[in-house]
Amino acid sequence: MANNLATKSIDPLLVYDVNQDAVQKFIETHPNARAASSPGDIAEQAATVITMLPESSHVESVYKAMRDAVDKDSILVDSSTIDADVSRRVAADIMSKNATAFDAPVSGGTLGANAGTLTFMVGAPSLESFEKVKPVLCHMGHNVVYCGCNGSGQVAKLCNNMLLGISMIGVSEAMLLGTRLGMDAHLLASILNTSTGRCWSSDTYNPHPGVIPTAPSGKDYKGGFSNKLMAKDLRIAMKAAKDASADPVLGTVAAQIYNQLSVTKDFDSLDFSSVYKVYFKNKIDR
């Protein structure tokens, strides 16, 4: 995402991360980028700030660090996937300082991030404010969607990721069944991808090794979206479901599977498509 901002925007880009080696490597390859010393430093110097963090607690901490530096000209966009209530609370606090806050979680995975084809699900104070921030997000995504008021982007993202977890498990089961019954994995995937079983987990991110060489499954499930993060998103989705008096049966099963993966040695940091590896090797007692 930062690479696309650096290459497509004419404005200077400030970057900060707790991984200073990653920051140094980035600024060495992007002439218009320079390192900031802290989130507060970025908020003091930049009119538009985009954050992407693992969990709600990290967002709250970073926004607290930026709070005193923002003013009426500040635009803060959080692309983390977190609890919608936390997102609304953080936005309200920032807007009490007369700044403008957005929740804009993304979908498309590492492939979409690299290609600049992400979908942004945006919660905004108004449609007018959404239109002002949209051009910046278009540097990183093809689909930038106004979902409604602050927090709405998080609601859309949680629903999407619950479905994503369910579909990845379903594709893994289908691919395993077909190959164990003698089907060639590439042929089976091509049939699924031109039939009613088609979905992103099959045609873009297939979990069977080698079917899509650029997917994490073709790289021993390294990189990508970790089982830890999928488990976190599904926990948030299950909390939201409970608060809404909903009972997502398949979502609950998916949450249980990914929660177990997230605490299993050698699987916690692997891409979430490695759930196929679990089925294939039967390493986890489900």
C-alpha positions as semicolon CSV with decimal commas, in nm:
position;residue;x (nm);y (nm);z (nm)
1;M;0,000;0,000;0,000
2;A;0,281;0,239;0,088
3;N;0,458;0,152;-0,236
4;N;0,152;0,250;-0,438
5;L;0,118;0,576;-0,247
6;A;0,485;0,654;-0,307
7;T;0,476;0,577;-0,680
8;K;0,137;0,729;-0,766
9;S;0,127;1,040;-0,549
10;I;0,323;1,356;-0,625
11;D;0,331;1,449;-0,256
12;P;0,612;1,352;-0,016
13;L;0,540;1,040;0,189
14;L;0,624;1,003;0,557
15;V;0,643;0,648;0,690
16;Y;0,665;0,497;1,035
17;D;0,663;0,141;1,163
18;V;0,783;-0,035;1,476
19;N;0,999;-0,242;1,239
20;Q;1,267;0,015;1,165
21;D;1,447;-0,215;0,922
22;A;1,135;-0,221;0,704
23;V;1,116;0,159;0,715
24;Q;1,482;0,196;0,618
25;K;1,449;-0,049;0,331
26;F;1,141;0,135;0,205
27;I;1,289;0,485;0,206
28;E;1,605;0,359;0,034
29;T;1,397;0,248;-0,266
30;H;1,149;0,542;-0,274
31;P;1,311;0,885;-0,323
32;N;1,000;1,080;-0,219
33;A;0,964;0,891;0,112
34;R;1,128;0,970;0,442
35;A;1,109;0,822;0,787
36;A;0,913;0,974;1,073
37;S;1,017;0,925;1,436
38;S;0,672;0,840;1,572
39;P;0,299;0,845;1,489
40;G;0,281;1,187;1,653
41;D;0,558;1,311;1,427
42;I;0,360;1,206;1,121
43;A;0,042;1,372;1,251
44;E;0,232;1,697;1,304
45;Q;0,373;1,702;0,951
46;A;0,114;1,532;0,729
47;A;-0,232;1,655;0,637
48;T;-0,348;1,300;0,561
49;V;-0,251;1,007;0,782
50;I;-0,324;0,642;0,694
51;T;-0,285;0,374;0,959
52;M;-0,282;-0,004;0,919
53;L;-0,250;-0,190;1,250
54;P;-0,315;-0,543;1,379
55;E;-0,572;-0,493;1,656
56;S;-0,801;-0,246;1,833
57;S;-0,553;-0,181;2,115
58;H;-0,286;-0,076;1,865
59;V;-0,525;0,167;1,694
60;E;-0,626;0,322;2,026
61;S;-0,261;0,362;2,126
62;V;-0,153;0,519;1,797
63;Y;-0,450;0,755;1,780
64;K;-0,381;0,864;2,138
65;A;-0,025;0,945;2,032
66;M;-0,151;1,153;1,738
67;R;-0,436;1,328;1,917
68;D;-0,255;1,643;2,030
69;A;-0,102;1,700;1,685
70;V;-0,423;1,703;1,477
71;D;-0,636;2,003;1,385
72;K;-0,919;2,103;1,149
73;D;-0,702;2,031;0,843
74;S;-0,612;1,678;0,951
75;I;-0,756;1,374;0,774
76;L;-0,706;1,042;0,951
77;V;-0,785;0,715;0,775
78;D;-0,762;0,388;0,963
79;S;-0,743;0,081;0,739
80;S;-0,707;-0,167;1,023
81;T;-0,971;-0,432;1,080
82;I;-1,099;-0,374;1,433
83;D;-1,415;-0,370;1,643
84;A;-1,666;-0,126;1,493
85;D;-1,745;0,020;1,836
86;V;-1,377;0,096;1,893
87;S;-1,358;0,253;1,548
88;R;-1,655;0,478;1,624
89;R;-1,511;0,579;1,960
90;V;-1,168;0,662;1,818
91;A;-1,326;0,862;1,534
92;A;-1,547;1,058;1,775
93;D;-1,247;1,148;1,989
94;I;-1,044;1,267;1,689
95;M;-1,338;1,464;1,551
96;S;-1,374;1,638;1,887
97;K;-1,043;1,799;1,788
98;N;-1,211;1,920;1,463
99;A;-1,015;1,671;1,252
100;T;-1,187;1,432;1,010
101;A;-1,172;1,058;1,074
102;F;-1,253;0,759;0,854
103;D;-1,254;0,383;0,897
104;A;-1,146;0,226;0,569
105;P;-1,059;-0,143;0,608
106;V;-0,951;-0,322;0,292
107;S;-1,003;-0,649;0,110
108;G;-0,789;-0,808;-0,158
109;G;-0,504;-0,957;0,039
110;T;-0,135;-0,910;-0,027
111;L;-0,193;-0,968;-0,399
112;G;-0,440;-0,678;-0,415
113;A;-0,218;-0,458;-0,201
114;N;0,078;-0,511;-0,433
115;A;-0,129;-0,458;-0,747
116;G;-0,315;-0,154;-0,613
117;T;-0,649;-0,326;-0,667
118;L;-0,778;-0,333;-0,310
119;T;-1,139;-0,272;-0,214
120;F;-1,180;-0,002;0,051
121;M;-1,493;-0,016;0,269
122;V;-1,525;0,336;0,404
123;G;-1,712;0,465;0,705
124;A;-1,721;0,845;0,695
125;P;-1,879;1,142;0,873
126;S;-2,059;1,231;0,549
127;L;-2,072;1,152;0,178
128;E;-1,908;1,488;0,111
129;S;-1,609;1,405;0,332
130;F;-1,585;1,062;0,167
131;E;-1,552;1,224;-0,177
132;K;-1,262;1,435;-0,049
133;V;-1,060;1,138;0,074
134;K;-1,149;0,901;-0,211
135;P;-0,873;1,018;-0,452
136;V;-0,604;0,923;-0,198
137;L;-0,751;0,577;-0,147
138;C;-0,773;0,528;-0,525
139;H;-0,392;0,525;-0,534
140;M;-0,414;0,192;-0,351
141;G;-0,744;0,044;-0,464
142;H;-0,984;0,006;-0,756
143;N;-1,304;-0,014;-0,553
144;V;-1,353;0,258;-0,293
145;V;-1,701;0,223;-0,147
146;Y;-1,892;0,458;0,084
147;C;-2,058;0,234;0,343
148;G;-2,223;0,499;0,557
149;C;-2,137;0,662;0,889
150;N;-1,822;0,595;1,091
151;G;-1,796;0,228;1,185
152;S;-1,987;0,109;0,878
153;G;-1,669;0,018;0,694
154;Q;-1,574;-0,211;0,981
155;V;-1,916;-0,380;0,971
156;A;-1,874;-0,454;0,600
157;K;-1,520;-0,585;0,653
158;L;-1,617;-0,818;0,937
159;C;-1,897;-0,967;0,729
160;N;-1,657;-1,009;0,437
161;N;-1,389;-1,179;0,646
162;M;-1,634;-1,412;0,815
163;L;-1,743;-1,524;0,468
164;L;-1,379;-1,545;0,356
165;G;-1,287;-1,777;0,642
166;I;-1,588;-1,997;0,569
167;S;-1,516;-2,010;0,195
168;M;-1,146;-2,093;0,243
169;I;-1,238;-2,389;0,461
170;G;-1,497;-2,499;0,204
171;V;-1,254;-2,475;-0,087
172;S;-0,992;-2,665;0,114
173;E;-1,237;-2,947;0,180
174;A;-1,346;-2,958;-0,185
175;M;-0,991;-2,961;-0,320
176;L;-0,887;-3,232;-0,075
177;L;-1,189;-3,449;-0,154
178;G;-1,140;-3,416;-0,531
179;T;-0,769;-3,492;-0,527
180;R;-0,813;-3,790;-0,295
181;L;-1,073;-3,922;-0,537
182;G;-0,818;-3,904;-0,818
183;M;-0,882;-3,563;-0,978
184;D;-0,591;-3,353;-1,096
185;A;-0,579;-3,044;-0,874
186;H;-0,535;-2,797;-1,162
187;L;-0,821;-2,950;-1,358
188;L;-1,049;-2,956;-1,055
189;A;-0,972;-2,591;-0,977
190;S;-1,041;-2,488;-1,337
191;I;-1,378;-2,662;-1,322
192;L;-1,469;-2,502;-0,990
193;N;-1,366;-2,163;-1,125
194;T;-1,606;-2,186;-1,420
195;S;-1,888;-2,338;-1,216
196;T;-2,120;-2,238;-0,933
197;G;-1,856;-2,314;-0,668
198;R;-1,637;-2,032;-0,794
199;C;-1,511;-1,784;-0,532
200;W;-1,201;-1,576;-0,454
201;S;-1,062;-1,848;-0,230
202;S;-1,062;-2,079;-0,533
203;D;-0,988;-1,865;-0,839
204;T;-0,739;-1,618;-0,688
205;Y;-0,606;-1,769;-0,366
206;N;-0,647;-2,143;-0,412
207;P;-0,511;-2,330;-0,109
208;H;-0,379;-2,634;-0,299
209;P;-0,002;-2,592;-0,352
210;G;0,091;-2,506;-0,710
211;V;-0,254;-2,436;-0,849
212;I;-0,183;-2,062;-0,831
213;P;0,197;-2,017;-0,805
214;T;0,172;-1,655;-0,690
215;A;-0,061;-1,739;-0,400
216;P;0,086;-1,818;-0,054
217;S;0,000;-2,186;-0,107
218;G;0,266;-2,187;-0,380
219;K;0,523;-2,051;-0,134
220;D;0,470;-2,300;0,149
221;Y;0,202;-2,065;0,289
222;K;0,458;-1,800;0,381
223;G;0,354;-1,435;0,376
224;G;-0,004;-1,334;0,311
225;F;-0,274;-1,300;0,578
226;S;-0,183;-1,498;0,887
227;N;-0,397;-1,744;1,078
228;K;-0,353;-1,518;1,381
229;L;-0,512;-1,225;1,199
230;M;-0,795;-1,434;1,057
231;A;-0,866;-1,568;1,406
232;K;-0,869;-1,213;1,541
233;D;-1,115;-1,097;1,272
234;L;-1,344;-1,391;1,334
235;R;-1,341;-1,325;1,709
236;I;-1,452;-0,969;1,640
237;A;-1,721;-1,097;1,402
238;M;-1,849;-1,342;1,664
239;K;-1,863;-1,064;1,924
240;A;-2,058;-0,847;1,680
241;A;-2,292;-1,138;1,605
242;K;-2,359;-1,187;1,976
243;D;-2,428;-0,816;2,022
244;A;-2,673;-0,830;1,729
245;S;-2,843;-1,148;1,860
246;A;-2,733;-1,332;1,545
247;D;-2,625;-1,696;1,538
248;P;-2,383;-1,759;1,246
249;V;-2,343;-2,138;1,253
250;L;-2,074;-2,165;0,986
251;G;-1,903;-1,850;1,111
252;T;-1,880;-2,004;1,456
253;V;-1,719;-2,321;1,316
254;A;-1,473;-2,116;1,111
255;A;-1,384;-1,912;1,420
256;Q;-1,317;-2,229;1,618
257;I;-1,090;-2,371;1,346
258;Y;-0,888;-2,052;1,303
259;N;-0,863;-1,993;1,677
260;Q;-0,702;-2,335;1,705
261;L;-0,470;-2,267;1,412
262;S;-0,364;-1,935;1,564
263;V;-0,225;-2,107;1,874
264;T;-0,076;-2,410;1,700
265;K;0,302;-2,418;1,659
266;D;0,419;-2,391;1,298
267;F;0,073;-2,269;1,185
268;D;0,009;-1,946;1,377
269;S;0,206;-1,721;1,140
270;L;0,128;-1,906;0,817
271;D;-0,122;-1,769;0,567
272;F;-0,483;-1,857;0,643
273;S;-0,503;-2,077;0,333
274;S;-0,279;-2,318;0,526
275;V;-0,601;-2,453;0,673
276;Y;-0,578;-2,685;0,369
277;K;-0,245;-2,813;0,501
278;V;-0,418;-2,899;0,828
279;Y;-0,684;-3,104;0,651
280;F;-0,427;-3,266;0,424
281;K;-0,185;-3,371;0,697
282;N;-0,449;-3,411;0,968
283;K;-0,225;-3,242;1,223
284;I;-0,504;-3,089;1,426
285;D;-0,779;-3,286;1,593
286;R;-1,095;-3,105;1,491
